[in-house]
Coordinates of C-alpha atoms in Angstrom, one line a residue:
M1 CA 1.7 -7.0 -42.3
A2 CA 1.0 -4.9 -39.2
G3 CA 3.6 -3.0 -37.2
P4 CA 3.3 -2.0 -33.6
N5 CA -0.1 -2.5 -31.9
P6 CA -1.5 0.8 -30.5
D7 CA -3.3 -1.4 -27.8
A8 CA 0.1 -2.5 -26.5
F9 CA 1.1 1.1 -26.0
Q10 CA -2.2 1.8 -24.3
R11 CA -1.8 -1.1 -21.9
A12 CA 1.7 0.1 -21.0
I13 CA 0.3 3.6 -20.3
K14 CA -2.5 2.1 -18.2
R15 CA -0.1 0.1 -16.0
F16 CA 2.1 3.2 -15.5
K17 CA -0.9 5.4 -14.6
Q18 CA -2.2 2.9 -12.1
S19 CA 1.1 3.2 -10.2
I20 CA 1.0 7.0 -9.8
S21 CA -1.5 9.6 -8.8
S22 CA -3.9 11.3 -11.2
D23 CA -2.1 14.7 -10.7
L24 CA 1.3 13.1 -11.5
A25 CA -0.2 11.4 -14.6
Y26 CA -1.4 14.8 -15.8
Q27 CA 2.1 16.4 -15.2
F28 CA 3.6 13.7 -17.4
S29 CA 0.9 14.1 -20.1
V30 CA 1.6 17.8 -20.5
C31 CA 5.4 17.6 -20.2
T32 CA 7.2 18.0 -23.6
L33 CA 10.7 17.6 -24.9
G34 CA 11.0 21.3 -24.8
D35 CA 10.1 21.3 -21.1
V36 CA 12.8 18.8 -20.4
R37 CA 15.5 20.8 -22.3
D38 CA 14.3 24.0 -20.5
A39 CA 14.5 22.2 -17.1
C40 CA 18.0 21.0 -17.9
R41 CA 19.1 24.5 -18.9
D42 CA 17.6 26.0 -15.7
I43 CA 19.2 23.4 -13.4
Q44 CA 22.6 23.9 -15.1
L45 CA 22.3 27.7 -14.7
N46 CA 21.2 27.4 -11.0
Q47 CA 24.0 24.9 -10.2
G48 CA 26.5 27.2 -11.9
Q49 CA 25.5 30.1 -9.7
E50 CA 25.7 28.0 -6.6
G51 CA 29.0 26.4 -7.6
K52 CA 27.5 22.9 -7.8
L53 CA 27.8 22.2 -11.5
R54 CA 27.0 18.6 -12.6
N55 CA 27.5 17.2 -16.1
M56 CA 24.0 17.6 -17.4
R57 CA 25.1 16.5 -20.9
R58 CA 24.8 13.0 -19.6
L59 CA 21.1 13.4 -20.3
S60 CA 21.7 14.2 -24.0
A61 CA 21.8 10.5 -25.1
F62 CA 18.5 9.8 -23.4
I63 CA 16.8 12.9 -24.7
E64 CA 18.0 12.2 -28.3
A65 CA 16.8 8.6 -28.0
M66 CA 13.4 9.6 -26.9
E67 CA 13.1 12.2 -29.6
Q68 CA 13.9 9.6 -32.3
F69 CA 11.6 7.1 -30.6
G70 CA 8.7 9.6 -31.1
K71 CA 9.5 10.2 -34.7
V72 CA 9.8 6.5 -35.5
I73 CA 6.5 5.3 -33.9
D74 CA 4.7 8.3 -35.5
V75 CA 4.8 6.2 -38.7
F76 CA 2.6 3.6 -37.1
V77 CA 0.5 5.3 -34.4
N78 CA -0.3 8.8 -33.2
A79 CA 2.9 9.5 -31.3
N80 CA 1.6 12.6 -29.4
E81 CA -0.6 10.5 -27.2
F82 CA 2.1 8.1 -26.1
V83 CA 5.5 9.9 -26.1
C84 CA 4.4 12.5 -23.5
F85 CA 4.5 9.8 -20.9
I86 CA 8.2 9.0 -21.4
W87 CA 9.6 12.5 -20.9
M88 CA 10.9 13.1 -17.4
A89 CA 8.7 15.2 -15.2
R90 CA 10.8 18.3 -14.6
T91 CA 9.9 18.3 -10.9
Y92 CA 11.9 15.1 -10.2
L93 CA 15.0 16.0 -12.2
D94 CA 17.8 16.9 -9.7
S95 CA 21.5 17.1 -9.5
F96 CA 22.2 13.6 -8.3
D97 CA 25.1 12.0 -10.1
K98 CA 23.6 8.6 -9.7
L99 CA 20.4 9.5 -11.4
L100 CA 22.2 11.3 -14.3
D101 CA 24.4 8.2 -14.8
V102 CA 21.3 6.0 -15.0
Y103 CA 19.7 8.2 -17.6
A104 CA 22.9 8.1 -19.5
Q105 CA 22.9 4.3 -19.5
V106 CA 19.3 4.2 -20.7
G107 CA 20.1 6.5 -23.5
E108 CA 23.2 4.5 -24.5
A109 CA 21.2 1.3 -24.4
I110 CA 18.7 2.6 -27.0
P111 CA 20.1 2.8 -30.5
G112 CA 19.6 5.7 -32.9
L113 CA 16.2 4.5 -34.0
M114 CA 16.0 6.9 -37.0
R115 CA 18.6 4.6 -38.7
Y116 CA 16.1 1.8 -38.6
Q117 CA 13.1 3.8 -39.8
T118 CA 13.2 2.4 -43.3
T119 CA 13.8 -1.1 -42.0
F120 CA 10.7 -0.8 -39.7
E121 CA 8.6 0.4 -42.6
E122 CA 9.8 -2.4 -45.0
H123 CA 9.6 -5.1 -42.3
P124 CA 6.7 -4.2 -39.9
P125 CA 7.1 -7.3 -37.7
L126 CA 10.4 -6.0 -36.5
A127 CA 8.8 -2.6 -35.5
T128 CA 6.9 -4.5 -32.8
V129 CA 10.1 -4.2 -30.8
L130 CA 9.2 -0.5 -30.2
E131 CA 6.3 -1.7 -28.0
D132 CA 8.9 -3.4 -25.7
Y133 CA 11.1 -0.3 -25.7
Y134 CA 8.1 1.7 -24.6
S135 CA 7.2 -0.6 -21.8
D136 CA 10.8 -0.8 -20.5
I137 CA 11.1 3.0 -20.4
L138 CA 7.8 3.4 -18.5
E139 CA 8.9 0.7 -16.1
F140 CA 12.2 2.6 -15.5
H141 CA 10.3 5.8 -14.8
Q142 CA 8.0 4.0 -12.4
A143 CA 11.0 2.7 -10.4
A144 CA 12.7 6.1 -10.5
L145 CA 9.6 7.8 -9.1
S146 CA 9.5 5.4 -6.2
V147 CA 12.7 7.0 -5.1
F148 CA 12.0 10.7 -5.7
K149 CA 8.2 10.9 -5.1
R150 CA 7.9 9.8 -1.5
P151 CA 8.1 12.4 1.4
K152 CA 11.5 13.2 2.8
W153 CA 13.2 11.3 0.0
K154 CA 16.5 13.0 0.4
E155 CA 17.0 11.4 3.8
M156 CA 16.0 8.0 2.4
F157 CA 17.9 8.3 -0.9
H158 CA 20.6 5.6 -0.2
S159 CA 18.0 3.1 1.1
T160 CA 15.5 3.6 -1.8
W161 CA 18.3 3.6 -4.3
K162 CA 19.1 0.0 -3.4
T163 CA 15.6 -1.0 -4.2
F164 CA 15.6 0.9 -7.4
D165 CA 19.0 -0.7 -8.4
T166 CA 17.4 -4.1 -8.2
K167 CA 14.7 -3.1 -10.6
F168 CA 17.0 -1.1 -12.9
G169 CA 19.5 -3.8 -13.7
P170 CA 17.1 -6.1 -15.6
I171 CA 15.6 -3.1 -17.5
I172 CA 19.0 -2.0 -18.8
H173 CA 19.7 -5.6 -19.8
S174 CA 16.4 -5.8 -21.6
L175 CA 17.0 -2.6 -23.5
R176 CA 20.5 -3.7 -24.6
S177 CA 19.1 -7.1 -25.7
R178 CA 16.5 -5.3 -27.9
H179 CA 19.4 -3.2 -29.4
E180 CA 21.2 -6.4 -30.2
L181 CA 18.1 -7.7 -31.9
L182 CA 18.0 -4.7 -34.2
E183 CA 21.7 -4.9 -34.9
S184 CA 21.5 -8.6 -35.8
E185 CA 19.9 -7.8 -39.2
K186 CA 16.7 -9.6 -38.4
G187 CA 14.7 -7.3 -40.7
S188 CA 13.7 -10.1 -43.0
A189 CA 12.7 -12.5 -40.2
T190 CA 9.2 -13.9 -40.1
L191 CA 6.6 -12.7 -37.7
Y192 CA 7.0 -15.9 -35.7
E193 CA 10.8 -15.5 -35.4
I194 CA 10.4 -11.9 -34.3
H195 CA 7.8 -12.9 -31.6
K196 CA 10.0 -15.7 -30.4
L197 CA 13.0 -13.4 -30.1
R198 CA 10.9 -10.9 -28.1
R199 CA 9.6 -13.7 -25.9
D200 CA 13.2 -14.9 -25.2
I201 CA 14.3 -11.4 -24.3
S202 CA 11.3 -10.9 -22.0
A203 CA 11.9 -14.3 -20.4
M204 CA 15.5 -13.5 -19.7
Q205 CA 14.5 -10.1 -18.2
S206 CA 11.9 -11.9 -15.9
E207 CA 14.4 -14.5 -14.9
Q208 CA 17.1 -11.9 -14.0
K209 CA 14.5 -9.8 -12.2
Q210 CA 13.3 -12.8 -10.2
R211 CA 16.8 -13.9 -9.3
M212 CA 17.8 -10.4 -8.1
T213 CA 14.5 -10.0 -6.2
Q214 CA 15.0 -13.3 -4.4
E215 CA 18.5 -12.5 -3.4
A216 CA 17.5 -9.1 -2.1
L217 CA 14.5 -10.7 -0.3
Q218 CA 16.6 -13.2 1.5
K219 CA 19.0 -10.5 2.7
H220 CA 16.0 -8.4 3.8
E221 CA 14.4 -11.3 5.7
D222 CA 17.7 -12.0 7.6
R223 CA 17.9 -8.3 8.7
V224 CA 14.2 -8.2 9.7
S225 CA 14.6 -11.3 11.8
S226 CA 17.6 -9.8 13.6
V227 CA 15.9 -6.5 14.3
R228 CA 12.7 -8.3 15.5
G229 CA 14.8 -10.2 18.0
K230 CA 15.9 -6.9 19.5
L231 CA 12.5 -5.3 19.3
Q232 CA 10.4 -8.1 20.9
A233 CA 7.1 -6.6 19.8
P234 CA 3.9 -8.0 21.3
D235 CA 2.0 -10.4 19.0
Y236 CA -0.5 -8.3 17.1
Q237 CA -1.1 -10.7 14.2
T238 CA -2.7 -13.4 16.3
D239 CA -5.2 -10.9 17.7
Q240 CA -6.2 -9.9 14.2
E241 CA -6.6 -13.6 13.1
I242 CA -8.7 -14.4 16.2
A243 CA -10.9 -11.3 15.7
T244 CA -11.4 -12.2 12.1
E245 CA -12.3 -15.8 12.8
D246 CA -15.0 -14.5 15.3
R247 CA -16.9 -13.1 12.3
Q248 CA -17.3 -16.7 11.2
G249 CA -17.5 -15.7 7.5
F250 CA -20.4 -13.4 8.3
S251 CA -20.1 -9.9 6.8
S252 CA -20.2 -8.3 10.3
G253 CA -19.3 -4.7 10.3
A254 CA -19.9 -4.0 6.7
W255 CA -22.2 -1.1 7.7
I256 CA -19.3 1.0 8.8
F257 CA -17.9 1.3 5.3
E258 CA -21.0 3.2 4.3
H259 CA -21.0 5.5 7.3
P260 CA -20.3 9.2 6.2
D261 CA -17.8 9.8 9.1
F262 CA -15.8 6.7 8.1
H263 CA -15.8 7.8 4.4
A264 CA -14.5 11.2 5.5
W265 CA -11.8 9.6 7.6
L266 CA -10.8 7.2 4.8
R267 CA -10.2 10.1 2.3
N268 CA -6.5 10.7 1.5
D269 CA -6.8 13.9 -0.4
T270 CA -7.1 16.2 2.7
T271 CA -5.4 16.6 6.0
D272 CA -8.9 17.1 7.7
N273 CA -10.7 14.3 9.5
G274 CA -7.5 12.7 10.8
V275 CA -9.1 11.1 13.8
L276 CA -12.2 8.9 14.1
Y277 CA -13.4 7.7 17.5
V278 CA -15.5 4.5 17.5
N279 CA -17.1 3.6 20.8
G280 CA -19.7 1.2 22.3
I281 CA -20.8 -0.7 25.4
P282 CA -18.8 -3.7 26.7
G283 CA -19.5 -6.8 24.5
A284 CA -20.9 -4.7 21.6
G285 CA -18.5 -6.3 19.1
K286 CA -16.0 -3.4 18.7
T287 CA -13.0 -5.7 18.3
T288 CA -14.8 -7.7 15.6
L289 CA -15.7 -4.5 13.9
M290 CA -12.1 -3.2 14.0
S291 CA -10.9 -6.5 12.5
A292 CA -13.2 -5.9 9.5
V293 CA -11.8 -2.3 9.1
I294 CA -8.2 -3.6 9.3
E295 CA -8.8 -6.4 6.8
Q296 CA -10.4 -3.9 4.4
L297 CA -7.5 -1.5 4.6
M298 CA -4.9 -4.2 4.1
D299 CA -6.8 -5.6 1.1
Q300 CA -6.9 -2.2 -0.5
N301 CA -3.2 -1.7 0.1
R302 CA -2.3 -5.1 -1.4
P303 CA -0.8 -4.6 -4.9
A304 CA -2.9 -6.1 -7.7
S305 CA 0.2 -7.1 -9.6
D306 CA 3.9 -6.8 -9.6
Q307 CA 3.6 -3.7 -11.7
N308 CA 2.3 -1.8 -8.6
Q309 CA 4.9 -3.1 -6.1
L310 CA 6.8 0.2 -6.4
G311 CA 3.7 2.4 -6.5
V312 CA 4.8 5.9 -5.5
D313 CA 1.7 6.5 -3.4
K314 CA 1.8 3.3 -1.4
R315 CA 0.0 3.6 1.9
C316 CA 1.2 2.4 5.3
I317 CA -1.2 0.3 7.4
A318 CA -0.6 -0.5 11.1
Y319 CA -2.9 -1.7 13.9
F320 CA -2.8 -2.9 17.5
Y321 CA -5.2 -4.5 20.0
F322 CA -4.7 -3.5 23.6
R323 CA -5.3 -6.4 26.1
H324 CA -5.2 -5.8 29.8
T325 CA -4.7 -9.5 30.5
E326 CA -1.5 -9.8 28.4
P327 CA 1.9 -8.3 29.3
G328 CA 3.2 -5.9 26.7
K329 CA -0.3 -5.2 25.2
E330 CA -1.5 -2.7 27.8
T331 CA 1.1 0.1 27.4
F332 CA 2.1 2.9 25.1
N333 CA 5.5 1.3 24.7
G334 CA 4.0 -2.0 23.5
L335 CA 1.9 -0.1 21.0
L336 CA 5.0 1.6 19.6
R337 CA 6.9 -1.6 19.3
A338 CA 4.1 -3.3 17.5
I339 CA 3.8 -0.4 15.0
L340 CA 7.5 -0.3 14.4
D341 CA 7.5 -4.1 13.9
Q342 CA 4.9 -3.6 11.1
L343 CA 6.8 -0.7 9.5
I344 CA 10.0 -2.6 9.1
N345 CA 8.3 -4.9 6.7
Q346 CA 5.9 -2.6 4.8
D347 CA 7.9 -1.9 1.7
P348 CA 11.5 -2.5 0.6
S349 CA 12.7 1.1 0.6
M350 CA 11.2 1.9 4.1
S351 CA 12.4 -1.4 5.5
D352 CA 16.0 -0.8 4.3
Y353 CA 15.9 2.7 5.8
L354 CA 14.6 1.6 9.2
L355 CA 16.8 -1.4 9.4
T356 CA 19.8 0.8 8.7
E357 CA 18.7 3.2 11.5
I358 CA 17.9 0.4 14.0
S359 CA 20.8 -2.0 13.4
S360 CA 23.3 0.1 15.5
F361 CA 21.0 0.2 18.5
E362 CA 21.4 -2.1 21.5
S363 CA 18.2 -4.0 22.5
T364 CA 17.6 -1.9 25.6
R365 CA 18.0 1.4 23.9
L366 CA 15.8 0.3 21.0
R367 CA 13.0 -0.6 23.3
S368 CA 13.0 2.7 25.2
T369 CA 9.9 4.7 24.6
K370 CA 11.8 7.8 23.5
T371 CA 13.7 5.9 20.8
L372 CA 10.6 4.2 19.6
E373 CA 8.7 7.5 19.4
K374 CA 11.5 8.9 17.2
L375 CA 11.7 5.9 14.9
V376 CA 7.9 5.5 14.4
K377 CA 7.4 9.2 13.8
S378 CA 10.4 9.3 11.4
A379 CA 9.0 6.3 9.4
L380 CA 5.4 7.6 9.3
E381 CA 6.3 11.0 7.9
R382 CA 8.0 9.3 5.0
Y383 CA 4.8 7.8 3.7
H384 CA 2.2 9.8 1.8
F385 CA -0.7 8.2 3.6
S386 CA -0.7 6.3 6.9
Y387 CA -3.6 4.5 8.6
I388 CA -3.4 3.4 12.2
V389 CA -6.2 1.4 13.8
L390 CA -6.2 0.9 17.6
D391 CA -8.7 -1.3 19.5
G392 CA -9.3 -1.8 23.2
L393 CA -8.1 1.5 24.5
D394 CA -10.2 0.9 27.6
E395 CA -8.0 -2.1 28.4
C396 CA -4.8 -0.1 28.7
A397 CA -3.0 0.1 32.1
Q398 CA -3.8 3.3 34.1
G399 CA -2.7 6.4 32.2
E400 CA -1.4 4.5 29.1
A401 CA -4.5 5.2 26.9
A402 CA -4.2 8.9 27.5
K403 CA -0.5 8.8 26.8
S404 CA -1.0 6.8 23.6
V405 CA -3.8 9.1 22.3
E406 CA -2.0 12.3 23.2
W407 CA 1.1 11.3 21.3
L408 CA -0.9 10.2 18.2
L409 CA -2.9 13.5 18.2
T410 CA 0.3 15.5 18.1
L411 CA 1.2 13.7 14.8
V412 CA -2.3 14.3 13.3
D413 CA -2.2 18.0 14.4
G414 CA 1.0 19.0 12.7
G415 CA 3.6 16.9 14.4
F416 CA 5.2 15.9 11.1
E417 CA 8.0 17.9 9.8
N418 CA 7.0 17.0 6.2
T419 CA 3.6 18.6 5.5
S420 CA 2.8 16.3 2.6
A421 CA 2.5 13.2 4.8
I422 CA -1.1 12.5 5.8
I423 CA -2.0 10.3 8.8
R424 CA -5.3 8.8 9.8
I425 CA -6.0 7.4 13.3
L426 CA -9.0 5.2 14.2
L427 CA -9.4 4.8 18.0
C428 CA -11.9 2.3 19.4
G429 CA -12.9 1.6 23.0
Q430 CA -15.5 2.0 25.7
R431 CA -16.5 5.5 26.8
D432 CA -14.7 5.9 30.0
G433 CA -14.7 9.7 30.5
V434 CA -11.0 10.1 29.8
L435 CA -11.2 9.3 26.0
D436 CA -14.5 11.2 25.7
K437 CA -12.9 14.3 27.0
M438 CA -9.7 14.0 24.9
L439 CA -11.7 13.3 21.7
A440 CA -14.7 15.5 22.4
D441 CA -14.0 17.6 19.3
R442 CA -13.3 14.7 17.0
P443 CA -15.8 12.8 14.7
S444 CA -17.2 9.7 16.5
I445 CA -19.4 6.7 15.7
S446 CA -21.4 5.2 18.5
L447 CA -22.4 1.5 18.0
E448 CA -25.7 2.1 19.8
T449 CA -26.8 4.7 17.2
S450 CA -25.5 3.2 14.0
G451 CA -26.1 0.3 11.6
H452 CA -24.6 -1.9 14.3
V453 CA -28.0 -2.9 15.8
E454 CA -29.2 -4.0 12.3
D455 CA -25.9 -5.9 12.0
I456 CA -26.8 -7.9 15.1
N457 CA -30.2 -8.6 13.7
R458 CA -28.7 -9.9 10.4
Y459 CA -26.3 -12.1 12.5
C460 CA -29.2 -13.5 14.5
R461 CA -31.2 -14.3 11.3
N462 CA -28.1 -16.1 9.8
L463 CA -27.6 -18.2 12.9
C464 CA -31.3 -18.9 13.4
E465 CA -31.5 -20.2 9.9
Q466 CA -28.9 -22.7 10.8
I467 CA -30.9 -23.6 13.9
R468 CA -34.0 -24.0 11.8
G469 CA -32.2 -26.3 9.3
K470 CA -30.8 -28.4 12.1
F471 CA -34.0 -28.9 14.1
N472 CA -36.6 -28.4 11.3
I473 CA -38.5 -25.8 13.4
P474 CA -41.4 -23.7 12.0
L475 CA -40.6 -20.3 10.5
G476 CA -42.6 -18.6 13.2
M477 CA -40.5 -20.2 15.9
K478 CA -37.4 -19.1 14.1
E479 CA -38.7 -15.5 14.0
D480 CA -39.5 -15.6 17.7
I481 CA -35.9 -16.6 18.5
V482 CA -34.6 -13.8 16.3
D483 CA -36.7 -11.3 18.1
S484 CA -35.9 -12.5 21.5
V485 CA -32.1 -12.6 21.0
T486 CA -32.1 -9.2 19.2
K487 CA -34.1 -7.6 22.0
G488 CA -32.1 -9.3 24.7
A489 CA -28.8 -8.2 23.1
Q490 CA -29.5 -4.5 23.6
G491 CA -26.6 -3.7 21.2
M492 CA -24.3 -6.4 22.6
F493 CA -22.9 -8.6 19.9
L494 CA -21.4 -10.9 22.6
Y495 CA -24.8 -11.7 24.0
A496 CA -26.1 -12.7 20.6
R497 CA -23.1 -14.9 19.9
V498 CA -23.2 -16.7 23.2
V499 CA -26.9 -17.3 23.3
L500 CA -27.2 -18.5 19.7
G501 CA -24.1 -20.6 20.0
H502 CA -25.7 -22.3 23.0
L503 CA -29.0 -22.9 21.2
L504 CA -27.2 -24.2 18.1
G505 CA -25.3 -26.6 20.3
Q506 CA -28.4 -28.3 21.5
T507 CA -28.6 -32.0 20.4
K508 CA -32.4 -32.4 20.6
L509 CA -35.5 -30.3 19.7
S510 CA -36.8 -30.8 23.2
G511 CA -33.7 -29.3 24.6
L512 CA -34.0 -26.3 22.2
R513 CA -37.6 -25.7 23.2
K514 CA -36.7 -25.8 26.9
E515 CA -33.9 -23.2 26.5
I516 CA -36.2 -20.7 24.8
E517 CA -39.0 -20.9 27.4
P518 CA -39.7 -17.8 29.5
G519 CA -37.8 -18.0 32.7
T520 CA -35.0 -20.1 31.1
F521 CA -34.1 -17.8 28.3
P522 CA -31.2 -15.6 29.6
D523 CA -31.9 -12.1 30.6
G524 CA -28.6 -10.2 30.2
I525 CA -25.1 -11.3 29.4
E526 CA -24.4 -12.4 33.0
K527 CA -27.1 -15.1 32.8
A528 CA -26.1 -16.0 29.2

């Protein structure tokens, strides 16, 4: 009868790798038990010289448990490939008593597995519990890295540790339950009984995790609601929803994702190409295009599963639509409040950190521009990657666009105290002379000289096909309408949408024919 399944170990490794960067995965793969012991010795020596000794022996139980784990699974699979991923990466081992205590608890929760080696060999079904140990240990490291891998983690330690603690409790409980399974003399149990016990343990772990997560989520939502009451950020979500609906399900804006300048801006492995300026004439469809970019970024940032909720390289996404007709949406201060409102709910660790920072502020002080600048900057430099998309800069109140862009450029051009944080800014608006001058040396995409014109043509064909279906017009007539609207639009998406919407709204074929006659067909957006 078979023992542990190598595929189960591979799946656990795959989940772990997906939550970390490729560079970090490599560091884990080449880190050995000897490296861990050397790191412990070096840390102990350095701390002794600085008069900051910590009891590093608390790690001995964990190291011993991992060494025995490797020896035991080697009977069933090639241990070298799998064990390397459960040693601590020496870079993230530090002198924090809390972390050492946690490693001590993990080590104590895992029994001396060498004592069970003969039992595992005689009763292979019981050895499948090793798969569960392996998954639990990797999940523990994933949660630990979410604390120590993000920029400026020392300042955020107390906030991130609360999030880690929520994940850590169920893991320890699971490890101890598996220990009890081994101690209960179940070696002669049937495969079915072993699988049932494993499922019961996993179910208890999931239930405990869900309960703790729900409790933490409720407390978090209460704090977020309180802070948002003070912040009074302008409504940015409705703007995104309206702009998205304007696409009417049509893949408008897809061309920008293939543009080389956008590809360069999107890259997160370099500090270059931090700013991208997208510009176009009034009515060109810039807002609709930005809604597609924002949606794409948010979709890419959404975790595929709960395994990635604590991904150590999680990105920050924020956006804002300036509107000259709506109070609070035409100023730099409104922009900062909207960004901060998004940051307080991006991920649990950052939220807890910001909420702690903000909770002591009075509403008036919190909404001051200087305070907002400090809080937003402090939050952004604690993410590895941040993407900010701004639309409608030409709709700002006088001087506010320049103020907003100038501040954001300081962040891109070395304004962060932590050099590992990378920020990307996408600015969109009409060319008004001011922005052109400020962004003259930055990459730009003009809607008049891009795939935007072809995008309008595809949109026209899509709507004209609906017109053809409604009125049963000949193919040639449909093509004439497409050509007339595309030509009349002159790069203006708004013109195409208004004209085609009007044509589609006709109730009779005679009315449609009249509307497309020379002299009636609108020449320019004003007549449309």
